[in-house]
Amino acid sequence: MRDSAAQPALLAGSPTRLSADGNWWWDGARWQPAVSGDGLWRWDGEHWQPAVEIDAEDPEAVSQLFDSTADQRFAAAGRLLVQRRSEWQPATPELAELVGRVAPAVERTAGQPGLSSLLGLLAGADRGELHPQLALVGRMAPQPSLPEADELLASARALEERALDLQKARAGLAEREAEHRRAVEEAAQKVAEATAAREAALADTEARVRAAELEREQAAEDIGRALRELRMPGPGEELARLPDAVLYRHRIDTPDGRGPVDGAVAHVGTAAELWKSQRELLAELLRLEVAGAARFHDSLTAGGDEGYVLLVTRHVR
């Protein structure tokens, strides 16, 4: 941009051919702006260098810098418009009233003309009540107004748009990060629930296995006890010999098996008497056709009065 109010002066002895105020540089044919339109870059005679410190890793700070620089340019444009208020026409009565109200203060703080002086003033006197009023003049100004002011206003609005884009990008990033955190938390919760469920299932399975082991151990113990109870003792001396049985001191032998004397019961009577008292047991013995069953059946049928002995033991083998 050009500062039409002052002709740049070449910096004495400058190998880079910069103006004395550093805002212009001589390209061999004409003076060129040494500051970028947005005020963020400065030409040092060989390279463009950042005019302000920018932390690219901090989007919020960059956004605030853009907003601050835009505000400075709105105020600089507002000062130009107030100083040269006779060269343009306010579009609204409100703007005209504002320009008239701040004009005396602008005239009191006016220094040497030129863009550099405008920006310098903004860093000092305009930082009080005057600065926001000048920035408001710049924001309310119609376009076109003055070429120099329009250039400042265009760069200010571009900076504001860039700041807004950064803010939107930051908001979108924050939302995505929040969604990512929620997704991570949900996944962690699911993992915790699955782990808890697996541990509960494992504990239940272990309990079932242990219960089955205890049940098996108990069953084995019961079987062992039963086997010990059923173990057949030695017969001992012979005490009596019947037609179908031999009675020893500890055992009874029959053609169909043997059993311990301990716990044995003898039922004596005729076939009819025994049938009356032990019908169910005798019916099973008749069905199995054990020794003496046929003779017992014949006697029962004939109503004979011969006697019988029915021996019942705990176990026969």
Tab-separated table of C-alpha atoms in Angstrom:
chain	number	residue	atom	x	y	z
A	1	MET	CA	0.000	0.000	0.000
A	2	ARG	CA	1.207	3.573	-0.572
A	3	ASP	CA	1.251	6.456	1.884
A	4	SER	CA	0.307	9.342	-0.355
A	5	ALA	CA	0.843	11.946	2.328
A	6	ALA	CA	4.626	11.564	2.459
A	7	GLN	CA	7.380	10.642	0.031
A	8	PRO	CA	9.559	7.805	1.411
A	9	ALA	CA	13.117	8.809	2.230
A	10	LEU	CA	15.927	6.376	1.502
A	11	LEU	CA	17.627	5.177	4.653
A	12	ALA	CA	21.156	6.587	4.559
A	13	GLY	CA	23.769	3.915	3.884
A	14	SER	CA	21.133	1.182	3.671
A	15	PRO	CA	22.342	-1.700	1.497
A	16	THR	CA	18.790	-3.010	1.327
A	17	ARG	CA	17.382	0.312	-0.020
A	18	LEU	CA	14.702	0.578	2.687
A	19	SER	CA	12.958	3.833	3.498
A	20	ALA	CA	13.914	5.617	6.700
A	21	ASP	CA	10.717	4.501	8.443
A	22	GLY	CA	11.141	0.926	7.187
A	23	ASN	CA	7.696	0.893	5.562
A	24	TRP	CA	8.926	1.066	1.919
A	25	TRP	CA	11.642	-0.438	-0.182
A	26	TRP	CA	13.080	0.631	-3.539
A	27	ASP	CA	12.973	-2.077	-6.226
A	28	GLY	CA	15.103	-0.065	-8.661
A	29	ALA	CA	12.148	1.522	-10.421
A	30	ARG	CA	9.612	2.473	-7.749
A	31	TRP	CA	8.854	2.345	-4.067
A	32	GLN	CA	7.079	-0.829	-2.902
A	33	PRO	CA	5.339	-1.464	0.447
A	34	ALA	CA	7.681	-3.200	2.884
A	35	VAL	CA	4.736	-4.324	5.022
A	36	SER	CA	2.183	-6.884	3.820
A	37	GLY	CA	-1.414	-5.833	3.422
A	38	ASP	CA	-2.427	-7.669	6.585
A	39	GLY	CA	0.466	-6.218	8.581
A	40	LEU	CA	1.801	-9.649	9.507
A	41	TRP	CA	4.915	-9.625	7.289
A	42	ARG	CA	7.754	-7.136	6.695
A	43	TRP	CA	10.309	-7.030	3.866
A	44	ASP	CA	13.879	-6.685	5.155
A	45	GLY	CA	15.359	-5.987	1.728
A	46	GLU	CA	15.994	-9.637	0.944
A	47	HIS	CA	13.275	-11.735	2.548
A	48	TRP	CA	9.816	-11.431	4.010
A	49	GLN	CA	10.002	-11.802	7.783
A	50	PRO	CA	7.181	-12.020	10.355
A	51	ALA	CA	6.288	-8.513	11.507
A	52	VAL	CA	4.736	-9.896	14.673
A	53	GLU	CA	5.490	-12.985	16.719
A	54	ILE	CA	3.141	-15.819	15.736
A	55	ASP	CA	2.966	-19.114	17.600
A	56	ALA	CA	1.735	-21.506	14.940
A	57	GLU	CA	1.229	-24.160	17.620
A	58	ASP	CA	-1.360	-22.012	19.434
A	59	PRO	CA	-4.403	-21.416	17.166
A	60	GLU	CA	-6.161	-19.406	19.863
A	61	ALA	CA	-3.234	-16.975	20.131
A	62	VAL	CA	-3.091	-16.653	16.326
A	63	SER	CA	-6.832	-15.965	16.206
A	64	GLN	CA	-6.473	-13.290	18.900
A	65	LEU	CA	-3.548	-11.763	16.987
A	66	PHE	CA	-5.645	-11.582	13.812
A	67	ASP	CA	-8.507	-9.959	15.717
A	68	SER	CA	-6.154	-7.478	17.400
A	69	THR	CA	-4.439	-6.566	14.130
A	70	ALA	CA	-7.801	-6.194	12.395
A	71	ASP	CA	-8.986	-3.914	15.194
A	72	GLN	CA	-5.860	-1.761	14.807
A	73	ARG	CA	-6.471	-1.435	11.076
A	74	PHE	CA	-10.130	-0.547	11.569
A	75	ALA	CA	-8.992	2.183	13.979
A	76	ALA	CA	-6.252	3.372	11.584
A	77	ALA	CA	-8.805	3.590	8.781
A	78	GLY	CA	-11.183	5.407	11.135
A	79	ARG	CA	-8.501	7.976	11.989
A	80	LEU	CA	-7.810	8.612	8.288
A	81	LEU	CA	-11.503	9.024	7.599
A	82	VAL	CA	-11.944	11.466	10.489
A	83	GLN	CA	-8.866	13.487	9.516
A	84	ARG	CA	-10.058	13.681	5.891
A	85	ARG	CA	-13.767	13.798	6.612
A	86	SER	CA	-14.301	16.484	3.998
A	87	GLU	CA	-13.232	14.057	1.222
A	88	TRP	CA	-15.992	11.459	1.740
A	89	GLN	CA	-19.631	11.269	2.743
A	90	PRO	CA	-20.892	9.222	5.753
A	91	ALA	CA	-23.644	6.827	4.711
A	92	THR	CA	-25.737	7.237	7.882
A	93	PRO	CA	-26.528	10.038	10.343
A	94	GLU	CA	-25.131	7.875	13.137
A	95	LEU	CA	-21.739	7.676	11.418
A	96	ALA	CA	-21.734	11.403	10.679
A	97	GLU	CA	-22.491	12.154	14.341
A	98	LEU	CA	-19.718	9.790	15.488
A	99	VAL	CA	-17.157	11.365	13.130
A	100	GLY	CA	-18.067	14.836	14.378
A	101	ARG	CA	-17.787	13.748	17.995
A	102	VAL	CA	-14.299	12.217	17.724
A	103	ALA	CA	-12.829	14.785	15.309
A	104	PRO	CA	-11.564	17.204	18.039
A	105	ALA	CA	-9.729	14.396	19.842
A	106	VAL	CA	-8.187	13.192	16.578
A	107	GLU	CA	-6.944	16.683	15.786
A	108	ARG	CA	-5.396	16.987	19.236
A	109	THR	CA	-3.509	13.682	18.856
A	110	ALA	CA	-2.502	14.244	15.233
A	111	GLY	CA	1.229	13.900	14.572
A	112	GLN	CA	3.117	13.890	11.334
A	113	PRO	CA	1.085	12.519	8.433
A	114	GLY	CA	1.532	9.042	7.049
A	115	LEU	CA	0.455	5.495	7.763
A	116	SER	CA	3.322	4.857	10.171
A	117	SER	CA	2.236	7.737	12.355
A	118	LEU	CA	-1.349	6.472	12.321
A	119	LEU	CA	-0.335	3.023	13.481
A	120	GLY	CA	2.014	4.537	16.035
A	121	LEU	CA	-0.776	6.657	17.465
A	122	LEU	CA	-2.941	3.584	17.819
A	123	ALA	CA	-0.335	2.064	20.098
A	124	GLY	CA	-0.522	5.085	22.423
A	125	ALA	CA	-3.188	7.777	22.612
A	126	ASP	CA	-5.880	5.832	20.765
A	127	ARG	CA	-5.744	2.999	23.277
A	128	GLY	CA	-8.132	4.825	25.587
A	129	GLU	CA	-11.667	5.816	24.724
A	130	LEU	CA	-10.615	7.143	21.316
A	131	HIS	CA	-9.399	3.806	19.949
A	132	PRO	CA	-12.715	1.919	20.078
A	133	GLN	CA	-14.506	4.963	18.625
A	134	LEU	CA	-12.080	5.156	15.698
A	135	ALA	CA	-12.405	1.384	15.150
A	136	LEU	CA	-16.195	1.840	15.083
A	137	VAL	CA	-15.826	4.601	12.475
A	138	GLY	CA	-13.792	2.197	10.354
A	139	ARG	CA	-16.365	-0.583	10.730
A	140	MET	CA	-19.274	1.726	9.867
A	141	ALA	CA	-17.519	3.439	6.945
A	142	PRO	CA	-19.009	2.889	3.474
A	143	GLN	CA	-16.916	1.517	0.675
A	144	PRO	CA	-15.572	3.098	-1.338
A	145	SER	CA	-14.603	5.977	0.927
A	146	LEU	CA	-10.898	6.905	0.639
A	147	PRO	CA	-8.421	4.678	-1.246
A	148	GLU	CA	-6.029	4.492	1.702
A	149	ALA	CA	-8.865	3.775	4.164
A	150	ASP	CA	-10.456	1.214	1.837
A	151	GLU	CA	-7.145	-0.647	1.651
A	152	LEU	CA	-6.888	-0.733	5.447
A	153	LEU	CA	-10.520	-1.802	5.810
A	154	ALA	CA	-10.135	-4.588	3.246
A	155	SER	CA	-7.132	-6.035	5.089
A	156	ALA	CA	-8.938	-5.641	8.444
A	157	ARG	CA	-11.984	-7.547	7.211
A	158	ALA	CA	-9.747	-10.238	5.701
A	159	LEU	CA	-7.990	-10.626	9.054
A	160	GLU	CA	-11.335	-10.892	10.846
A	161	GLU	CA	-12.450	-13.590	8.413
A	162	ARG	CA	-9.228	-15.500	9.008
A	163	ALA	CA	-9.720	-15.190	12.760
A	164	LEU	CA	-13.297	-16.433	12.399
A	165	ASP	CA	-12.140	-19.364	10.265
A	166	LEU	CA	-9.584	-20.267	12.923
A	167	GLN	CA	-12.216	-20.043	15.642
A	168	LYS	CA	-14.536	-22.296	13.651
A	169	ALA	CA	-11.692	-24.733	13.031
A	170	ARG	CA	-10.808	-24.710	16.743
A	171	ALA	CA	-14.454	-25.293	17.663
A	172	GLY	CA	-14.650	-28.172	15.191
A	173	LEU	CA	-11.410	-29.625	16.518
A	174	ALA	CA	-12.630	-29.283	20.102
A	175	GLU	CA	-15.859	-31.054	19.158
A	176	ARG	CA	-13.977	-33.870	17.443
A	177	GLU	CA	-11.644	-34.189	20.421
A	178	ALA	CA	-14.659	-34.324	22.735
A	179	GLU	CA	-16.229	-36.999	20.520
A	180	HIS	CA	-12.932	-38.898	20.554
A	181	ARG	CA	-12.764	-38.683	24.348
A	182	ARG	CA	-16.362	-39.885	24.606
A	183	ALA	CA	-15.611	-42.762	22.220
A	184	VAL	CA	-12.496	-43.689	24.212
A	185	GLU	CA	-14.438	-43.508	27.489
A	186	GLU	CA	-17.267	-45.623	26.039
A	187	ALA	CA	-14.768	-48.164	24.706
A	188	ALA	CA	-12.987	-48.245	28.064
A	189	GLN	CA	-16.342	-48.725	29.801
A	190	LYS	CA	-17.228	-51.580	27.462
A	191	VAL	CA	-13.829	-53.175	28.040
A	192	ALA	CA	-14.305	-52.819	31.804
A	193	GLU	CA	-17.799	-54.309	31.580
A	194	ALA	CA	-16.564	-57.161	29.387
A	195	THR	CA	-13.666	-57.777	31.767
A	196	ALA	CA	-16.006	-57.771	34.756
A	197	ALA	CA	-18.410	-60.105	32.964
A	198	ARG	CA	-15.558	-62.426	31.996
A	199	GLU	CA	-14.233	-62.433	35.547
A	200	ALA	CA	-17.726	-63.091	36.901
A	201	ALA	CA	-18.232	-65.927	34.409
A	202	LEU	CA	-14.818	-67.334	35.285
A	203	ALA	CA	-15.614	-67.140	39.000
A	204	ASP	CA	-18.966	-68.844	38.393
A	205	THR	CA	-17.293	-71.571	36.335
A	206	GLU	CA	-14.659	-72.079	39.014
A	207	ALA	CA	-17.400	-72.308	41.648
A	208	ARG	CA	-19.273	-74.868	39.548
A	209	VAL	CA	-16.106	-76.897	38.994
A	210	ARG	CA	-15.323	-76.786	42.696
A	211	ALA	CA	-18.874	-77.813	43.559
A	212	ALA	CA	-18.639	-80.700	41.090
A	213	GLU	CA	-15.313	-81.742	42.591
A	214	LEU	CA	-16.786	-81.652	46.093
A	215	GLU	CA	-19.789	-83.626	44.880
A	216	ARG	CA	-17.512	-86.197	43.253
A	217	GLU	CA	-15.395	-86.420	46.399
A	218	GLN	CA	-18.530	-86.878	48.492
A	219	ALA	CA	-19.840	-89.532	46.104
A	220	ALA	CA	-16.513	-91.350	46.208
A	221	GLU	CA	-16.568	-91.192	49.989
A	222	ASP	CA	-20.152	-92.492	50.061
A	223	ILE	CA	-19.276	-95.344	47.702
A	224	GLY	CA	-16.231	-96.216	49.762
A	225	ARG	CA	-18.298	-96.252	52.934
A	226	ALA	CA	-20.944	-98.414	51.257
A	227	LEU	CA	-18.305	-100.790	49.980
A	228	ARG	CA	-16.782	-101.024	53.425
A	229	GLU	CA	-20.210	-101.799	54.850
A	230	LEU	CA	-20.839	-104.407	52.145
A	231	ARG	CA	-17.496	-106.120	52.448
A	232	MET	CA	-18.281	-109.775	53.165
A	233	PRO	CA	-16.676	-111.084	56.409
A	234	GLY	CA	-15.084	-114.537	56.687
A	235	PRO	CA	-17.701	-117.310	57.261
A	236	GLY	CA	-16.445	-118.462	60.626
A	237	GLU	CA	-17.472	-121.817	62.076
A	238	GLU	CA	-20.511	-123.641	60.729
A	239	LEU	CA	-23.516	-123.416	63.012
A	240	ALA	CA	-26.324	-125.129	61.075
A	241	ARG	CA	-27.072	-126.724	57.749
A	242	LEU	CA	-30.524	-126.391	56.180
A	243	PRO	CA	-31.864	-127.977	52.950
A	244	ASP	CA	-31.022	-124.862	50.893
A	245	ALA	CA	-28.684	-122.900	53.210
A	246	VAL	CA	-25.645	-123.258	55.448
A	247	LEU	CA	-25.441	-120.989	58.500
A	248	TYR	CA	-21.975	-119.952	59.625
A	249	ARG	CA	-21.087	-117.658	62.510
A	250	HIS	CA	-20.571	-114.636	60.231
A	251	ARG	CA	-22.191	-115.644	56.928
A	252	ILE	CA	-25.139	-117.401	55.356
A	253	ASP	CA	-24.555	-119.365	52.144
A	254	THR	CA	-27.383	-120.287	49.771
A	255	PRO	CA	-27.418	-121.746	46.256
A	256	ASP	CA	-28.281	-118.245	44.980
A	257	GLY	CA	-25.667	-116.245	46.924
A	258	ARG	CA	-24.265	-115.409	50.302
A	259	GLY	CA	-24.836	-112.627	52.824
A	260	PRO	CA	-23.621	-111.505	56.255
A	261	VAL	CA	-25.260	-112.792	59.403
A	262	ASP	CA	-25.059	-109.306	60.860
A	263	GLY	CA	-28.408	-107.684	60.127
A	264	ALA	CA	-30.016	-110.870	58.772
A	265	VAL	CA	-33.647	-111.618	59.646
A	266	ALA	CA	-35.304	-115.076	59.637
A	267	HIS	CA	-39.039	-115.500	59.024
A	268	VAL	CA	-40.466	-118.951	59.951
A	269	GLY	CA	-43.878	-120.311	59.047
A	270	THR	CA	-45.941	-122.263	56.577
A	271	ALA	CA	-46.089	-121.237	52.951
A	272	ALA	CA	-49.459	-119.555	53.523
A	273	GLU	CA	-48.224	-117.709	56.636
A	274	LEU	CA	-45.089	-116.449	54.956
A	275	TRP	CA	-47.025	-115.426	51.851
A	276	LYS	CA	-49.365	-113.426	54.004
A	277	SER	CA	-46.591	-111.494	55.778
A	278	GLN	CA	-43.931	-111.288	53.036
A	279	ARG	CA	-46.000	-111.371	49.847
A	280	GLU	CA	-44.026	-108.727	47.903
A	281	LEU	CA	-40.613	-110.209	48.688
A	282	LEU	CA	-41.739	-113.783	48.003
A	283	ALA	CA	-43.366	-112.764	44.726
A	284	GLU	CA	-40.028	-111.348	43.557
A	285	LEU	CA	-38.185	-114.515	44.634
A	286	LEU	CA	-40.710	-116.692	42.789
A	287	ARG	CA	-40.250	-114.566	39.698
A	288	LEU	CA	-36.473	-115.015	39.929
A	289	GLU	CA	-36.945	-118.781	40.475
A	290	VAL	CA	-34.454	-118.958	43.312
A	291	ALA	CA	-33.636	-122.234	45.039
A	292	GLY	CA	-36.710	-123.671	46.788
A	293	ALA	CA	-39.097	-121.342	44.933
A	294	ALA	CA	-40.834	-124.150	43.026
A	295	ARG	CA	-41.345	-126.225	46.146
A	296	PHE	CA	-42.656	-123.207	48.039
A	297	HIS	CA	-45.074	-122.446	45.197
A	298	ASP	CA	-46.399	-126.003	45.174
A	299	SER	CA	-46.907	-125.972	48.935
A	300	LEU	CA	-48.628	-122.594	48.780
A	301	THR	CA	-50.929	-123.802	46.034
A	302	ALA	CA	-51.729	-127.078	47.777
A	303	GLY	CA	-52.221	-125.431	51.161
A	304	GLY	CA	-49.554	-127.608	52.719
A	305	ASP	CA	-48.573	-127.223	56.358
A	306	GLU	CA	-44.826	-127.908	56.071
A	307	GLY	CA	-42.599	-125.224	57.534
A	308	TYR	CA	-40.243	-122.841	55.688
A	309	VAL	CA	-37.481	-120.437	56.757
A	310	LEU	CA	-37.156	-117.151	54.803
A	311	LEU	CA	-33.699	-115.614	55.394
A	312	VAL	CA	-33.308	-111.910	54.529
A	313	THR	CA	-29.821	-110.347	54.651
A	314	ARG	CA	-28.516	-106.869	53.834
A	315	HIS	CA	-26.659	-108.061	50.806
A	316	VAL	CA	-26.398	-111.232	48.745
A	317	ARG	CA	-23.709	-111.970	46.226
